[in-house]
mmCIF file of C-alpha atoms in Angstrom:
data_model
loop_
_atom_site.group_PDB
_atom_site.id
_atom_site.type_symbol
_atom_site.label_atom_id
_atom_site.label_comp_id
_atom_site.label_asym_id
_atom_site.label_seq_id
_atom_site.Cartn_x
_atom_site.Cartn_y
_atom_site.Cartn_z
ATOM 1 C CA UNK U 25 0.000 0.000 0.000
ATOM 2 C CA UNK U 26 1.190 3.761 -1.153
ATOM 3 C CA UNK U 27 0.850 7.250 -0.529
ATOM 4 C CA UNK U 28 2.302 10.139 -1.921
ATOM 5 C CA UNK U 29 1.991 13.532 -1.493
ATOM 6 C CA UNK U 30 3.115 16.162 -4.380
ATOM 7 C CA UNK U 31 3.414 19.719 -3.653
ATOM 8 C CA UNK U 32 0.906 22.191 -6.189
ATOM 9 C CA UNK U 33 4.263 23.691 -8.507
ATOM 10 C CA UNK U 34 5.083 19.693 -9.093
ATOM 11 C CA UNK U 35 1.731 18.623 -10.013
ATOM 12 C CA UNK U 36 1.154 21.525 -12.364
ATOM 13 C CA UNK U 37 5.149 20.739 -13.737
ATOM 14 C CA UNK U 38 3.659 17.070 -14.099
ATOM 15 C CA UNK U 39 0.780 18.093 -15.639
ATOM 16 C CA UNK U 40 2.216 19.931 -18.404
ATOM 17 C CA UNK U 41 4.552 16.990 -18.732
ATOM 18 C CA UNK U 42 7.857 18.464 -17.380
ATOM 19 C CA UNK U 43 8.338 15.605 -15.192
ATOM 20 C CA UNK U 44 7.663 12.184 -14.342
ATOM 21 C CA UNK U 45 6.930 11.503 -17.588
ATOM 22 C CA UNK U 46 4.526 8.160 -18.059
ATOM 23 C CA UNK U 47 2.559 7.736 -14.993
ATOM 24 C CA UNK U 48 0.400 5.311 -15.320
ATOM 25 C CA UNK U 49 -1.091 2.041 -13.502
ATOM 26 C CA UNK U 50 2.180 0.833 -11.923
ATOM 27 C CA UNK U 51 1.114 -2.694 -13.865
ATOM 28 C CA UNK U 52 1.123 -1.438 -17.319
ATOM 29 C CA UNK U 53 4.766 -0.215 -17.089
ATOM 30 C CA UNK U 54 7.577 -2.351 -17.935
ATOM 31 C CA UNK U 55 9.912 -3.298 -14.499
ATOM 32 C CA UNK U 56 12.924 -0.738 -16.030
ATOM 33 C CA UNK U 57 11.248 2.090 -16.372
ATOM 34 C CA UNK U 58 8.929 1.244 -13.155
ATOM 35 C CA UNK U 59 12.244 2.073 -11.132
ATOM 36 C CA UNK U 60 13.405 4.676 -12.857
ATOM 37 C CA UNK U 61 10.367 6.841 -12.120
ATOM 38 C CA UNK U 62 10.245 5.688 -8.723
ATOM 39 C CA UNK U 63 13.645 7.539 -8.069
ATOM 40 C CA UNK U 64 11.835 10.444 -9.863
ATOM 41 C CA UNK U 65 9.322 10.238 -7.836
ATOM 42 C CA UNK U 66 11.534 10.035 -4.508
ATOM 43 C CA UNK U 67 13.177 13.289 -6.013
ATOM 44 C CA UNK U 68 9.968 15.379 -6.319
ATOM 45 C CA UNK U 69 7.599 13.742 -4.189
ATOM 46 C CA UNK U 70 7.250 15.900 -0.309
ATOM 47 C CA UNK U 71 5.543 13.172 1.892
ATOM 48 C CA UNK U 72 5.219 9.011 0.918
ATOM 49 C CA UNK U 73 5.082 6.470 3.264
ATOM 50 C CA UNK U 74 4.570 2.975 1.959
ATOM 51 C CA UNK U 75 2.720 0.311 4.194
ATOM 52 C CA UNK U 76 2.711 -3.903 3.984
ATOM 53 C CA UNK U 77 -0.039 -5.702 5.788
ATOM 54 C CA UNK U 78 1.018 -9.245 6.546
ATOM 55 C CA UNK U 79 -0.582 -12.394 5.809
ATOM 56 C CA UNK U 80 -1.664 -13.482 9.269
ATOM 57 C CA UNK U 81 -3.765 -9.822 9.294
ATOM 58 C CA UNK U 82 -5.221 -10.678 5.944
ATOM 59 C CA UNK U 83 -6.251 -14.454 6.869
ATOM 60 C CA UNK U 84 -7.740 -12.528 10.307
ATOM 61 C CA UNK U 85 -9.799 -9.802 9.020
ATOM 62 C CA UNK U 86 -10.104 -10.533 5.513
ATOM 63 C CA UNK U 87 -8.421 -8.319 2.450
ATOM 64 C CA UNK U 88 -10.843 -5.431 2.414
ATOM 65 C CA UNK U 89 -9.964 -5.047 6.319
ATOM 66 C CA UNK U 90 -6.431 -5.350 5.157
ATOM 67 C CA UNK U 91 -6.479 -2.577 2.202
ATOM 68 C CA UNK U 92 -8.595 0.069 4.966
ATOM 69 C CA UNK U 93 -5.872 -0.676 7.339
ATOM 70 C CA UNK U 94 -3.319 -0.387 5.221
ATOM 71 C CA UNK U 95 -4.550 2.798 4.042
ATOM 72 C CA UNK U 96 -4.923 4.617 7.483
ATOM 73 C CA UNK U 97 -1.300 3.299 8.139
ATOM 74 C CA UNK U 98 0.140 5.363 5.034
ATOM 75 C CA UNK U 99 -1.567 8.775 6.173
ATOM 76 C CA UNK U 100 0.496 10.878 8.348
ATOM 77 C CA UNK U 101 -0.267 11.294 11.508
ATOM 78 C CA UNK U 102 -0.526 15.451 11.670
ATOM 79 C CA UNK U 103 -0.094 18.030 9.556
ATOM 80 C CA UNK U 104 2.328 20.186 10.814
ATOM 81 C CA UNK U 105 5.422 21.206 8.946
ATOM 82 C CA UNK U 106 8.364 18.534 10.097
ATOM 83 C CA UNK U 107 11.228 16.924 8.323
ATOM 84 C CA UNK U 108 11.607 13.653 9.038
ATOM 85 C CA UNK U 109 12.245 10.023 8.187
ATOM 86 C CA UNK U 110 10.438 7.091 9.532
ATOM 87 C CA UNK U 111 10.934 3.127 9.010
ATOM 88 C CA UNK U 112 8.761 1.319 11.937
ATOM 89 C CA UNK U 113 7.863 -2.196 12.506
ATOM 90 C CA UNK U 114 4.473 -1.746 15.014
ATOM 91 C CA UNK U 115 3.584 -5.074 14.665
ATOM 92 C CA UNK U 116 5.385 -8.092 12.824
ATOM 93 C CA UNK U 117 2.044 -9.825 12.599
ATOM 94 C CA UNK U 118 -0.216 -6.766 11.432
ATOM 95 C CA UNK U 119 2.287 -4.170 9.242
ATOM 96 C CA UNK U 120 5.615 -2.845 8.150
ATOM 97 C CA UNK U 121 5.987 0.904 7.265
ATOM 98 C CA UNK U 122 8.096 3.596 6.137
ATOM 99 C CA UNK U 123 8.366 7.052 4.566
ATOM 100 C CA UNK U 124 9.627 10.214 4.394
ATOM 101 C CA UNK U 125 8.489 13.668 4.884
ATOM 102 C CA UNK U 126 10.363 16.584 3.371
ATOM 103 C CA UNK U 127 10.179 20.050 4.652
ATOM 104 C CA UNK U 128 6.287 20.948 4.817
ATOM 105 C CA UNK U 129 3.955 18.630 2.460
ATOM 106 C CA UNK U 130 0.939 21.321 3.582
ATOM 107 C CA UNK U 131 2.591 24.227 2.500
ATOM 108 C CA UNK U 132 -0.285 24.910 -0.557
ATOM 109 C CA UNK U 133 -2.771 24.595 1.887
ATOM 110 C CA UNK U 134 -5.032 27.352 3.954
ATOM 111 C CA UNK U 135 -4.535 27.434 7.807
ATOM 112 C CA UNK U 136 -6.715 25.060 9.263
ATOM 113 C CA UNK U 137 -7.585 22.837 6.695
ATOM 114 C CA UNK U 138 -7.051 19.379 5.916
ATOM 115 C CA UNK U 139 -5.819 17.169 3.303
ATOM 116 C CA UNK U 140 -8.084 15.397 0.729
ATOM 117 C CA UNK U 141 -7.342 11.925 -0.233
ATOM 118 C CA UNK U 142 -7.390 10.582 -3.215
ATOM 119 C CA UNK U 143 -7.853 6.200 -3.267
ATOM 120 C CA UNK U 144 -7.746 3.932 -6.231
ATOM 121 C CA UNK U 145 -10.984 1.748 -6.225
ATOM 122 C CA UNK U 146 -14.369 1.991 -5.532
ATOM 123 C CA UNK U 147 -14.309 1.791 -1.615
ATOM 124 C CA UNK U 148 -16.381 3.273 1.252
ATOM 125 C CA UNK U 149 -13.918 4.560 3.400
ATOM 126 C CA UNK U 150 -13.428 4.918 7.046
ATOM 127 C CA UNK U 151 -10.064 7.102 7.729
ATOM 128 C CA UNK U 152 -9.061 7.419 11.016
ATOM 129 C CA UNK U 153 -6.933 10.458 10.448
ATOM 130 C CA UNK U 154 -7.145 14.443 10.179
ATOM 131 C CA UNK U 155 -8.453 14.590 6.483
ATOM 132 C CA UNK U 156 -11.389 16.762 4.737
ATOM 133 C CA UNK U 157 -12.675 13.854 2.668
ATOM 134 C CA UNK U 158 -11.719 11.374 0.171
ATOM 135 C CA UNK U 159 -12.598 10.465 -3.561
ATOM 136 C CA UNK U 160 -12.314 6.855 -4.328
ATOM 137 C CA UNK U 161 -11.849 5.905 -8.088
ATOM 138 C CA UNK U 162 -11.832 2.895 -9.648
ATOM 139 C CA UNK U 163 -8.929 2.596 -12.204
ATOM 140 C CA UNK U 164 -7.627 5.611 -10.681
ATOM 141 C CA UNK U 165 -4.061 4.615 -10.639
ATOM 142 C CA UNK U 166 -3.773 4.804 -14.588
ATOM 143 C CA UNK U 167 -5.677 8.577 -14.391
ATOM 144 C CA UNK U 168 -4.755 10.725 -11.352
ATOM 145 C CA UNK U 169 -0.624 11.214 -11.461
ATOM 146 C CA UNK U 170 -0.468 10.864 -7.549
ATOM 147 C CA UNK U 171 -2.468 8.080 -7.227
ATOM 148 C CA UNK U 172 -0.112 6.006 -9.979
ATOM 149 C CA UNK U 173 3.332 7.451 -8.655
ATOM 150 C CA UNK U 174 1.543 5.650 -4.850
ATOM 151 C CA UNK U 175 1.054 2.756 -7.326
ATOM 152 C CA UNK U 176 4.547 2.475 -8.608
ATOM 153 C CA UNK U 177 5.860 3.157 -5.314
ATOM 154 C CA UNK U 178 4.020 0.681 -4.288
ATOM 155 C CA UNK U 179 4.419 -2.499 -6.413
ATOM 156 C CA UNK U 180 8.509 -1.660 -7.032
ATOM 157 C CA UNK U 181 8.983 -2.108 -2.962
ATOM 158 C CA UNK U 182 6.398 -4.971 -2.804
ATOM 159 C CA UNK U 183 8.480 -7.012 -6.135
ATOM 160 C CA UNK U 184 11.605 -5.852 -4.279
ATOM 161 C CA UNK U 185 10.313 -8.092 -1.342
ATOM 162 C CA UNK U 186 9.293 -10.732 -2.997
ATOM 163 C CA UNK U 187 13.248 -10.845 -4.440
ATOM 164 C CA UNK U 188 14.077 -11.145 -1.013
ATOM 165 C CA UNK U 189 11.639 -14.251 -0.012
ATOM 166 C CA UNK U 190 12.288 -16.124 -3.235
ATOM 167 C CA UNK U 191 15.710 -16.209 -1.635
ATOM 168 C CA UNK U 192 14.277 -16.940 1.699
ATOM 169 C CA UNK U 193 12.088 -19.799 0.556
ATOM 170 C CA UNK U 194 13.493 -21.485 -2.850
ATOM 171 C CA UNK U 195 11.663 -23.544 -5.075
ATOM 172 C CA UNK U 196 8.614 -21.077 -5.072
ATOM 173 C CA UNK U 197 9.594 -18.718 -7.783
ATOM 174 C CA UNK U 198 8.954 -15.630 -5.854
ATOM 175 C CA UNK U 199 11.572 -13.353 -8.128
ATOM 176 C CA UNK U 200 9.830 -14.613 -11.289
ATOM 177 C CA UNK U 201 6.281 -14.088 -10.544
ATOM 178 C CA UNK U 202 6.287 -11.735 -7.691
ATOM 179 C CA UNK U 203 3.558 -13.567 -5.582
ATOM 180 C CA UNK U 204 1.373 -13.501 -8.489
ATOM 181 C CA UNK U 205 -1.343 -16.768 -9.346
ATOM 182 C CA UNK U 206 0.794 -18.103 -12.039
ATOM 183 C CA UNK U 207 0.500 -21.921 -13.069
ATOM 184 C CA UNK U 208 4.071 -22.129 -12.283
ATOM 185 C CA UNK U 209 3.232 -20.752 -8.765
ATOM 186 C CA UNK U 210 0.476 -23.002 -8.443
ATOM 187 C CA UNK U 211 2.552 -26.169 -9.459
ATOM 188 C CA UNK U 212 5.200 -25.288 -6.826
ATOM 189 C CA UNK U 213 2.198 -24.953 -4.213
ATOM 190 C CA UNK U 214 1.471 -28.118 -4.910
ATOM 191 C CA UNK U 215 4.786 -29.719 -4.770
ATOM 192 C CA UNK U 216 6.181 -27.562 -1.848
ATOM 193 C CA UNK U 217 3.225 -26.847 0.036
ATOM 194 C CA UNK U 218 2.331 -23.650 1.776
ATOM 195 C CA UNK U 219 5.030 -21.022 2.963
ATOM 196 C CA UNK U 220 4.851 -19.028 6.145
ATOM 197 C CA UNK U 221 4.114 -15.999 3.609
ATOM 198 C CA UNK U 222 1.320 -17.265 1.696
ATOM 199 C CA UNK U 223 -2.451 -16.293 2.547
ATOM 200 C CA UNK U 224 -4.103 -19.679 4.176
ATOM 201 C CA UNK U 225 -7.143 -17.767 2.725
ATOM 202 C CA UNK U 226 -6.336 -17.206 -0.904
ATOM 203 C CA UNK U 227 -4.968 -21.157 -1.259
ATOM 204 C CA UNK U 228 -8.410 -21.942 -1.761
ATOM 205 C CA UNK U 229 -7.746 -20.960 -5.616
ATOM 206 C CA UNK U 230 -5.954 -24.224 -6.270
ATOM 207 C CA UNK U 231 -9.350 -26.021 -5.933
ATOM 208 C CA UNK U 232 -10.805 -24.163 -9.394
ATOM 209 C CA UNK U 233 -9.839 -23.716 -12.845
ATOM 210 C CA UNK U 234 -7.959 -19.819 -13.430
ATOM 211 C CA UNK U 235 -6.431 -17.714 -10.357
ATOM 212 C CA UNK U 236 -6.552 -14.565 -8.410
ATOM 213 C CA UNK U 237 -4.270 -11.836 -9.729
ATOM 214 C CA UNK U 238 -1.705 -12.776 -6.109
ATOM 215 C CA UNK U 239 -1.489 -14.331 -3.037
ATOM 216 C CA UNK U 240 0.310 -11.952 -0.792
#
């Protein structure tokens, strides 16, 4: 989960096209050019904090419960001008976080308002944190810029992880397919059985013809 926060000068500079050239759904870009804007991104972007919600909370409270936890996890926690980095571990069995704020990410905004969120998919929302409302819309990581550079951020961290377990736990193809319901992932489930990373819950897909789009 991803959340980024652009300043009003960089969204009109990415607007006209100045910069970050190619946002789009984080999925439709191919891998090299998915980490070169994230270092764009990083360079322009004035708050981001990206959040992973663990298995064991999925299985638990189900993925919707996940993705709205997830979500209040990658909102700051106040307003106030700071600069500051973060990288916290609240809870190995519930999330993993970190971000950065740089300078003040409400600097284009009126004394005594709040921020307005903007979510990709078609969710009823209950935020837990300072914010003036939120617009949820589907697709909306291939048509609002912020929403795909929280995308991109997003997905290159989470396949950057999933590097990391296929070293972890061999034989499942992690680095290949990122976590993703390929038939090659589904043979190894079969062979090698369930890791302590997959979702108990989403397993269920190797009952039925076709998968879900991933297991983590």
């Amino acid at each position: 989960m991803g959340c980024v926060s652009f300043d009003l000068k960089t969204l009109e500079k990415i607007k006209n096209g100045e910069i970050l050239k190619g946002l789009r759904d984080s999925k439709k870009i191919p891998e090299p050019k998915r980490t070169e804007l994230r270092t764009e991104i990083l360079k322009y972007v004035s708050y981001y904090r990206v959040t992973f919600v663990s298995a064991t909370f999925i299985d638990r409270f189900n993925i919707n419960q996940a993705i709205f936890y997830g979500m209040n996890r990658c909102l700051p926690t106040h307003f106030s001008p700071s600069v500051s980095n973060s990288k916290e571990n609240e809870n190995s069995n519930a999330t993993t976080s970190f971000g950065k704020e740089k300078g003040s990410h409400i600097s284009d905004q009126r004394p005594g308002t709040k921020p307005f969120l903007l979510a990709d998919g078609n969710y009823k929302l209950k935020i837990t944190k300072p914010i003036e409302g939120y617009f949820s819309l589907p697709k909306g990581d291939d048509l609002i810029p912020s929403i795909s550079a929280a995308s991109i951020l997003a997905k290159t961290y989470r396949d950057e992880y999933m590097e990391k377990m296929d070293a972890k736990y061999p034989g499942y193809g992690f680095a290949k397919h990122k976590g993703y319901g390929t038939e090659e992932h589904r043979g190894a489930l079969e062979r090698l059985g369930i890791s302590p990373i997959h979702r108990l819950s989403f397993c269920k897909f190797l009952r039925k013809d076709g998968s879900e789009p991933s297991l983590f």
